[in-house]
PDB file of C-alpha atoms in Angstrom:
ATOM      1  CA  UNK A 267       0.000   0.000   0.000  1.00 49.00           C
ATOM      2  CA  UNK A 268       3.003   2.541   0.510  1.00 49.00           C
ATOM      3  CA  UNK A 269       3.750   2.309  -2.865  1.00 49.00           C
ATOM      4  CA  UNK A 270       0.673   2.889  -4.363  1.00 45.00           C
ATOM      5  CA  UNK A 271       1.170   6.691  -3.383  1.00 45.00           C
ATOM      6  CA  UNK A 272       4.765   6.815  -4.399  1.00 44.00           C
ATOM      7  CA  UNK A 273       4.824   9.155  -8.161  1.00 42.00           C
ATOM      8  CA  UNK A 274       6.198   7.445 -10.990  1.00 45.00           C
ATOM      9  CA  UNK A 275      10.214   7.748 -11.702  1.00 44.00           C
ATOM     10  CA  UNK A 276       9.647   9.341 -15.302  1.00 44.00           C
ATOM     11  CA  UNK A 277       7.160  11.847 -13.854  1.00 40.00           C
ATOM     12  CA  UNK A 278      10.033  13.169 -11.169  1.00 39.00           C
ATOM     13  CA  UNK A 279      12.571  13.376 -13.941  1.00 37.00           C
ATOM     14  CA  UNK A 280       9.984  14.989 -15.960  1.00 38.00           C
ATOM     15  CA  UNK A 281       8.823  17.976 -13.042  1.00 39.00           C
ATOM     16  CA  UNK A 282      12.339  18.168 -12.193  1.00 39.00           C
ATOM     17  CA  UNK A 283      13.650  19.085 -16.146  1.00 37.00           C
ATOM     18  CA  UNK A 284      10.024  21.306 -16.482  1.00 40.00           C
ATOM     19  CA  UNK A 285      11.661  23.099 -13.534  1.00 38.00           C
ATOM     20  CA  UNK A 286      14.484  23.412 -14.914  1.00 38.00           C
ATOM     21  CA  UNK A 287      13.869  24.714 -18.285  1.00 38.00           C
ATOM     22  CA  UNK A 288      11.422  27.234 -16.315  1.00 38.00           C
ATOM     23  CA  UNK A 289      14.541  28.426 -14.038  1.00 38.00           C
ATOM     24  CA  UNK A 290      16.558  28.814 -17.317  1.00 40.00           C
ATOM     25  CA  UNK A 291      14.204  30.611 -19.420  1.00 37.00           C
ATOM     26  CA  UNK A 292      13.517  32.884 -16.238  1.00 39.00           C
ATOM     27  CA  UNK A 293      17.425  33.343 -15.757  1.00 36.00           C
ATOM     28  CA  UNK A 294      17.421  34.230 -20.033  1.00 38.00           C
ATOM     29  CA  UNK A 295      14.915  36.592 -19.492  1.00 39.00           C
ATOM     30  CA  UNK A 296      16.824  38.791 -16.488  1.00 38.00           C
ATOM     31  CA  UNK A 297      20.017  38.424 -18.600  1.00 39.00           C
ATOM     32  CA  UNK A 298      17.980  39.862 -21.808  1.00 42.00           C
ATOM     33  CA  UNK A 299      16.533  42.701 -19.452  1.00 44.00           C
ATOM     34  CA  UNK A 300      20.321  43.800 -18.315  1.00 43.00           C
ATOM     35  CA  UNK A 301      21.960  43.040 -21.400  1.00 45.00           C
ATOM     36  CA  UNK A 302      23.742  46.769 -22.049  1.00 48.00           C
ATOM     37  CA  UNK A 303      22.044  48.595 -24.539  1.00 53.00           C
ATOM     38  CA  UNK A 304      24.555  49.740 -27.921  1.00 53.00           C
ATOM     39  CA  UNK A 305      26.212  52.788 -27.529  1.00 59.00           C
ATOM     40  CA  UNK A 306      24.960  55.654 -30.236  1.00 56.00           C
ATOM     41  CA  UNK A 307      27.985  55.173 -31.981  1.00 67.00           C
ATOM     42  CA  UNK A 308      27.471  51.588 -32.887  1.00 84.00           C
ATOM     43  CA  UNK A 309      23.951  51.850 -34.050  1.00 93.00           C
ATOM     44  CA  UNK A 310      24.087  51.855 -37.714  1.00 96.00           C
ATOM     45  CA  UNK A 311      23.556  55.214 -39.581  1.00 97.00           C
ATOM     46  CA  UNK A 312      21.428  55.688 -42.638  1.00 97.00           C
ATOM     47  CA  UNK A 313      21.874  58.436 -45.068  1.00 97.00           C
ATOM     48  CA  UNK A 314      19.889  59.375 -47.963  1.00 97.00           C
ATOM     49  CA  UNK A 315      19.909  57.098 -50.956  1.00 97.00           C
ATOM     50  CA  UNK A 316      20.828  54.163 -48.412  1.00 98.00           C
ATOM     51  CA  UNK A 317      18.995  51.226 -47.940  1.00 98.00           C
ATOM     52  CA  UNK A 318      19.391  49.156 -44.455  1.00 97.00           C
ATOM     53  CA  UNK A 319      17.768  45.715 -43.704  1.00 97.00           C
ATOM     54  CA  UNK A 320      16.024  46.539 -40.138  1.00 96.00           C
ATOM     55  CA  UNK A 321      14.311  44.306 -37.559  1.00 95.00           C
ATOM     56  CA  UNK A 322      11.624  44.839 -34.740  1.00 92.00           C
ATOM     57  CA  UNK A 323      11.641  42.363 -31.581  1.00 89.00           C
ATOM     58  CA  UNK A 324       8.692  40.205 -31.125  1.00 88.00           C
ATOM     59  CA  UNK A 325       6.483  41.574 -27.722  1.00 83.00           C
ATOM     60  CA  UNK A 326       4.170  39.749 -26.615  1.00 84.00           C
ATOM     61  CA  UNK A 327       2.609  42.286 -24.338  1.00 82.00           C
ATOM     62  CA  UNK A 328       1.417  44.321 -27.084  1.00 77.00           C
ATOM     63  CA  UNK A 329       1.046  41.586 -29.798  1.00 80.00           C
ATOM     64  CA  UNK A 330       3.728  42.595 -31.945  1.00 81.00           C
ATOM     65  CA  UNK A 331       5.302  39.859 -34.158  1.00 86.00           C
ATOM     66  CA  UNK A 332       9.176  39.893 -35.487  1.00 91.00           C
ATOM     67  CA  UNK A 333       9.263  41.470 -38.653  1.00 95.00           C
ATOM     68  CA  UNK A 334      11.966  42.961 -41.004  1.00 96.00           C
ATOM     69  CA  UNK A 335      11.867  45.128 -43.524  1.00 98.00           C
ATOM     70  CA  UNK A 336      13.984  46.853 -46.079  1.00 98.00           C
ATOM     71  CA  UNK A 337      13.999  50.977 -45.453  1.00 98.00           C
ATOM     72  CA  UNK A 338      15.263  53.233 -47.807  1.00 98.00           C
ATOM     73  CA  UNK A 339      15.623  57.315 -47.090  1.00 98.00           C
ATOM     74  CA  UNK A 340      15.158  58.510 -50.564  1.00 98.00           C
ATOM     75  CA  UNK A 341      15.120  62.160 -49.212  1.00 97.00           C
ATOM     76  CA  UNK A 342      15.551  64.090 -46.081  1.00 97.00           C
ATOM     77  CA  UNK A 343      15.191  68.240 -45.816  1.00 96.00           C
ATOM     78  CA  UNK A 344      15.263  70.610 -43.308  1.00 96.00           C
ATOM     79  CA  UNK A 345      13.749  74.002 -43.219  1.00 95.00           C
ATOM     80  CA  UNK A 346      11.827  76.207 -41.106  1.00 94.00           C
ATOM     81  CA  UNK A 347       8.896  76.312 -42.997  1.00 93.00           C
ATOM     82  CA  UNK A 348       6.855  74.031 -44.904  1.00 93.00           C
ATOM     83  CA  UNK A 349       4.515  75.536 -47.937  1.00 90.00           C
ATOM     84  CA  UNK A 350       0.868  73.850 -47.055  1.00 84.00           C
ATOM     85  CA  UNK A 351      -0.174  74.638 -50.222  1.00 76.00           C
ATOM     86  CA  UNK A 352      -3.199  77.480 -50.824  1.00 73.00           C
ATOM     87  CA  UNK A 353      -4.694  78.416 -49.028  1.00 79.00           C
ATOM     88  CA  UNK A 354      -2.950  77.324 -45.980  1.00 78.00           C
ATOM     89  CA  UNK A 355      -0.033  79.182 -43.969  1.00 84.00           C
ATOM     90  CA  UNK A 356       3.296  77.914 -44.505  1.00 88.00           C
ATOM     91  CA  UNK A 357       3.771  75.367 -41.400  1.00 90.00           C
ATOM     92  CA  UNK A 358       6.598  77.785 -39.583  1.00 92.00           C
ATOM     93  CA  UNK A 359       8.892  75.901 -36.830  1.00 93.00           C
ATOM     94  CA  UNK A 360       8.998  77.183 -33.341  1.00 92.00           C
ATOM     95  CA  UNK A 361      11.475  79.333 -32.281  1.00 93.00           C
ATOM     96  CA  UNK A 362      15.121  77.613 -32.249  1.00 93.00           C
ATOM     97  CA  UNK A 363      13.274  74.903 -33.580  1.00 94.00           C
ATOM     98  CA  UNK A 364      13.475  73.695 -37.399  1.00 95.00           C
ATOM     99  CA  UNK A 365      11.682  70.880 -39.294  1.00 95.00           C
ATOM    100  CA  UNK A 366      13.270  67.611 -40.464  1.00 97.00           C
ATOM    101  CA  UNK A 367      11.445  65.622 -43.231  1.00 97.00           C
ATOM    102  CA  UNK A 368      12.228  62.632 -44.260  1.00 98.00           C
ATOM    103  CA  UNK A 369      10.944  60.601 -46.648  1.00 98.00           C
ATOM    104  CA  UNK A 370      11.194  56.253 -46.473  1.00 98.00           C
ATOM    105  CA  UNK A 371      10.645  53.839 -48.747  1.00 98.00           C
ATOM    106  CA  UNK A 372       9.597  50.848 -46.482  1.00 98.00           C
ATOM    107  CA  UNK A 373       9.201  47.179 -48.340  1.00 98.00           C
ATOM    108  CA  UNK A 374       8.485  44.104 -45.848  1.00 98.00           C
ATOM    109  CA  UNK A 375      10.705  41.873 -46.353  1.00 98.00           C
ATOM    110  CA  UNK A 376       9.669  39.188 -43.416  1.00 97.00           C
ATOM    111  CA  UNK A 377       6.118  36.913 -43.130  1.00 96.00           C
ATOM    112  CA  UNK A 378       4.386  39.306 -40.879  1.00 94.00           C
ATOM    113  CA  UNK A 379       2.812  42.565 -41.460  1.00 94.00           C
ATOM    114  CA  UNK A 380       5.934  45.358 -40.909  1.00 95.00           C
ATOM    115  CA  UNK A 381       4.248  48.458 -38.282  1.00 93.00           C
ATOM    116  CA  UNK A 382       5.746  51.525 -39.955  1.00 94.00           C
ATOM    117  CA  UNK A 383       4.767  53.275 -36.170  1.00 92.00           C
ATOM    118  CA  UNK A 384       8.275  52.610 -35.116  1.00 93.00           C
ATOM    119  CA  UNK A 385       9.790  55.161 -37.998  1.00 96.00           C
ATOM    120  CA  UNK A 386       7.861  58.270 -36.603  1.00 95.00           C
ATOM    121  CA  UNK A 387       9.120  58.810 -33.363  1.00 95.00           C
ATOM    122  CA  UNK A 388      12.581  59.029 -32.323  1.00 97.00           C
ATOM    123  CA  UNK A 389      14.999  60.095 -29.479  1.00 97.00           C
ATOM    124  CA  UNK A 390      16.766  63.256 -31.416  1.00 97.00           C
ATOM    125  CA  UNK A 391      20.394  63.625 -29.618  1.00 96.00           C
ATOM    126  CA  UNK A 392      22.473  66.995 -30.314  1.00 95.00           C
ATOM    127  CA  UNK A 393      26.579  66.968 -30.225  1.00 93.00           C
ATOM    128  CA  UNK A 394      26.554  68.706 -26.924  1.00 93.00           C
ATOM    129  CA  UNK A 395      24.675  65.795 -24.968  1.00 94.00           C
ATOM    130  CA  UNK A 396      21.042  67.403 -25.202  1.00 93.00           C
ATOM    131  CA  UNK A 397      18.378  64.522 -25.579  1.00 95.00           C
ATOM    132  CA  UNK A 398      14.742  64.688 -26.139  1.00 93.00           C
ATOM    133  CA  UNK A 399      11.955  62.285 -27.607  1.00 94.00           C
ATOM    134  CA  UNK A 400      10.665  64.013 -30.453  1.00 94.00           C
ATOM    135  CA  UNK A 401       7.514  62.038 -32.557  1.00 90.00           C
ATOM    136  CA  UNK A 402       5.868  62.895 -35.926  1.00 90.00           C
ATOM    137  CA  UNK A 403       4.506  66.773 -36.550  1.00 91.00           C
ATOM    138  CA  UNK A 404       0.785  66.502 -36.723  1.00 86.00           C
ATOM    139  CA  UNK A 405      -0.784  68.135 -40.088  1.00 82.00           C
ATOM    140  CA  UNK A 406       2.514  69.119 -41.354  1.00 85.00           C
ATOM    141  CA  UNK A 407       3.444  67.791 -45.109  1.00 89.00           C
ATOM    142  CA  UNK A 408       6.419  67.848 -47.025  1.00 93.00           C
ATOM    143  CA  UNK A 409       5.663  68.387 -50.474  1.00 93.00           C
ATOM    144  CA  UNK A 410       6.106  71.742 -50.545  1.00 92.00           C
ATOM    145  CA  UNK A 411       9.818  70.782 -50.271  1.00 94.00           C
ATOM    146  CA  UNK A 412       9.389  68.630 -53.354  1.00 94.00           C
ATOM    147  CA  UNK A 413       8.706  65.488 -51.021  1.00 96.00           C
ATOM    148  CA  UNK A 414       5.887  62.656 -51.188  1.00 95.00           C
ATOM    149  CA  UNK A 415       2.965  64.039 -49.592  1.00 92.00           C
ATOM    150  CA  UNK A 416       1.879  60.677 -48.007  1.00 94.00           C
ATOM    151  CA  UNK A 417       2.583  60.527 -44.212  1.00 92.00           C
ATOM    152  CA  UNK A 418       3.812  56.841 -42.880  1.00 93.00           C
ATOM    153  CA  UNK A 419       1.089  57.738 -39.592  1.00 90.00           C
ATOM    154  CA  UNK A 420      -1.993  57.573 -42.368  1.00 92.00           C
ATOM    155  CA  UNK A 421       0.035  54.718 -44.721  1.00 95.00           C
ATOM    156  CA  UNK A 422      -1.205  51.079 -44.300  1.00 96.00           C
ATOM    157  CA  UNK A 423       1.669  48.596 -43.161  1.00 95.00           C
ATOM    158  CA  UNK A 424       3.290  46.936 -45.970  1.00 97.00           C
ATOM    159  CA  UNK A 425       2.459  42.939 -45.544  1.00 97.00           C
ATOM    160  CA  UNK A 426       4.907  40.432 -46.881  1.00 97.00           C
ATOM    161  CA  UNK A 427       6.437  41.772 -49.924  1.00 97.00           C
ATOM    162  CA  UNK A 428       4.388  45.155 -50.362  1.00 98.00           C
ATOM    163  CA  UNK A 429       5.975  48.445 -49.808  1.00 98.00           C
ATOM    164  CA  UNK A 430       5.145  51.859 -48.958  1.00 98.00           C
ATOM    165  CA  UNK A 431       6.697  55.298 -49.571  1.00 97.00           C
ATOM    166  CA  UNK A 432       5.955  58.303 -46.947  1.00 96.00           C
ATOM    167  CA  UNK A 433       7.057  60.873 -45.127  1.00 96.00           C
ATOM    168  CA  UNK A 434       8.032  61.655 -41.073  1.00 96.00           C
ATOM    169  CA  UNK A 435       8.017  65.343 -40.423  1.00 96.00           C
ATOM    170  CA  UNK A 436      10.153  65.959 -37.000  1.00 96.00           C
ATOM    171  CA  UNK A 437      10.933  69.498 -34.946  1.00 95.00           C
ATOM    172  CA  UNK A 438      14.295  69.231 -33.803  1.00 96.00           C
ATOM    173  CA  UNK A 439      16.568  71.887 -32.198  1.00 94.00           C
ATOM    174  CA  UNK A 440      18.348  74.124 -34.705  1.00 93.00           C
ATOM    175  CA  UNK A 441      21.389  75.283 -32.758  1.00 91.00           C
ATOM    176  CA  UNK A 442      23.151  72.319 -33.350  1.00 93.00           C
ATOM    177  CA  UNK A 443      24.087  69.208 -35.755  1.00 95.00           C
ATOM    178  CA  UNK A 444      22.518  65.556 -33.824  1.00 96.00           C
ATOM    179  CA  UNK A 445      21.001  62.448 -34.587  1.00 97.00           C
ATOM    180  CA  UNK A 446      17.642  60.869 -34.664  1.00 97.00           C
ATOM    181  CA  UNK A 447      17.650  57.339 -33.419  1.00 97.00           C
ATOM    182  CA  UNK A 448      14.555  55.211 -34.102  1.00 97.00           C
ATOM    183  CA  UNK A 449      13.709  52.050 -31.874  1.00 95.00           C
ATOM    184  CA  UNK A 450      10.922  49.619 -31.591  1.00 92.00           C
ATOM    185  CA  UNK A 451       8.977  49.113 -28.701  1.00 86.00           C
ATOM    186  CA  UNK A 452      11.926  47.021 -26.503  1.00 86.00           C
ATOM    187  CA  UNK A 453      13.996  50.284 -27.535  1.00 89.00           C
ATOM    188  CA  UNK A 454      16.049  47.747 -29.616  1.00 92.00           C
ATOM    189  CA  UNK A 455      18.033  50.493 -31.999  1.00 95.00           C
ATOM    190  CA  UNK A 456      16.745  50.433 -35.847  1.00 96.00           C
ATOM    191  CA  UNK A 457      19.226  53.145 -37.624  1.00 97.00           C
ATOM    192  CA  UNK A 458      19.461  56.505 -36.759  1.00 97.00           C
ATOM    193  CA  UNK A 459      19.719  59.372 -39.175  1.00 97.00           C
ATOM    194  CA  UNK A 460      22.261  62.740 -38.988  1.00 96.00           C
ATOM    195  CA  UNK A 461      20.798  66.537 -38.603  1.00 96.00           C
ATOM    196  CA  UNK A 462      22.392  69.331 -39.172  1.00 94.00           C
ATOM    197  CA  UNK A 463      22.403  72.856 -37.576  1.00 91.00           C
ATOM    198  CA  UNK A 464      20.825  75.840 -39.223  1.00 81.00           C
ATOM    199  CA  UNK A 465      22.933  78.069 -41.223  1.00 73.00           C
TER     200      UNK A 465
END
């Protein structure tokens, strides 16, 4: 009768490697969390006329799948004002502010819908250490500055092997040459893209 409530040998073994494989994906996890994030200078840079294969990190929190796509900045201007067209106002920039546009050609390359979301925001970083989080103008175009007038916010995402072309209109400091570094939502670095100062 004692051994009729003893557990079977395989089922032991069995708990004891489930256990284990839980402790070790646990134990990946932490080390992913306080893995050092790249410096700026070793996230790639993408200038105009460049194409760069990029990658967002599957989340399961908010349901996004790994992707990868292949972006392209076929322009980027800056100026201070952006013609709306009549009969709108020119879009002027703040004070010591000045516009960046830049315009992406963005064709999914992977077997899951590619979210364009992650190219219009961006942490904008100027030579002397400033930082801020800048995101995408609202109701600002760019094809008064001979740009696409499509904005990647109102563009559908490309699904395997489509592509779309739009713009991202940031404000960014004027006072000084920086960088705008795009993410996805783990803050995994994408590319980041070079501004200049004002003349």
């Amino acid at each position: 009768m004692g051994g009729s409530s003893r557990r079977p040998h395989g089922l032991v073994r069995l708990a004891a490697v489930g256990v284990a494989v839980v402790t070790g994906s646990a134990m990946w996890s932490l080390e992913a969390l306080a893995a050092p994030s790249p410096s700026p200078d070793d996230v790639r840079t993408l200038r105009q006329g460049q194409t760069l294969t990029v990658a967002i990190s599957p989340n399961d929190l908010f349901d996004i799948p790994a992707s990868s796509a292949d972006v392209t900045l076929t322009a980027v201007k800056q100026a201070d004002r952006l013609p709306q067209g009549e009969p709108l106002d020119p879009e002027v920039a703040e004070r010591g502010m000045t516009f960046v546009c830049l315009e992406f050609k963005v064709k999914n390359v992977s077997t899951e819908e590619f979210d364009t979301s992650h190219l219009t925001k961006a942490r904008w970083s100027g030579k002397d250490g400033e930082t801020k989080n800048v995101g995408q103008v609202i109701g600002a175009h760019c094809a008064g500055l001979g740009l696409v007038r499509e904005n990647l916010l109102t563009e559908p995402d490309p699904r395997p092997g489509e592509y779309v072309r739009g713009t991202t209109v940031f404000e960014v400091p004027d006072g000084q040459a920086g960088t705008l570094e795009f993410a996805d939502v783990a803050d995994h670095p994408l590319f980041k893209v070079e501004t200049t100062a004002s003349p």
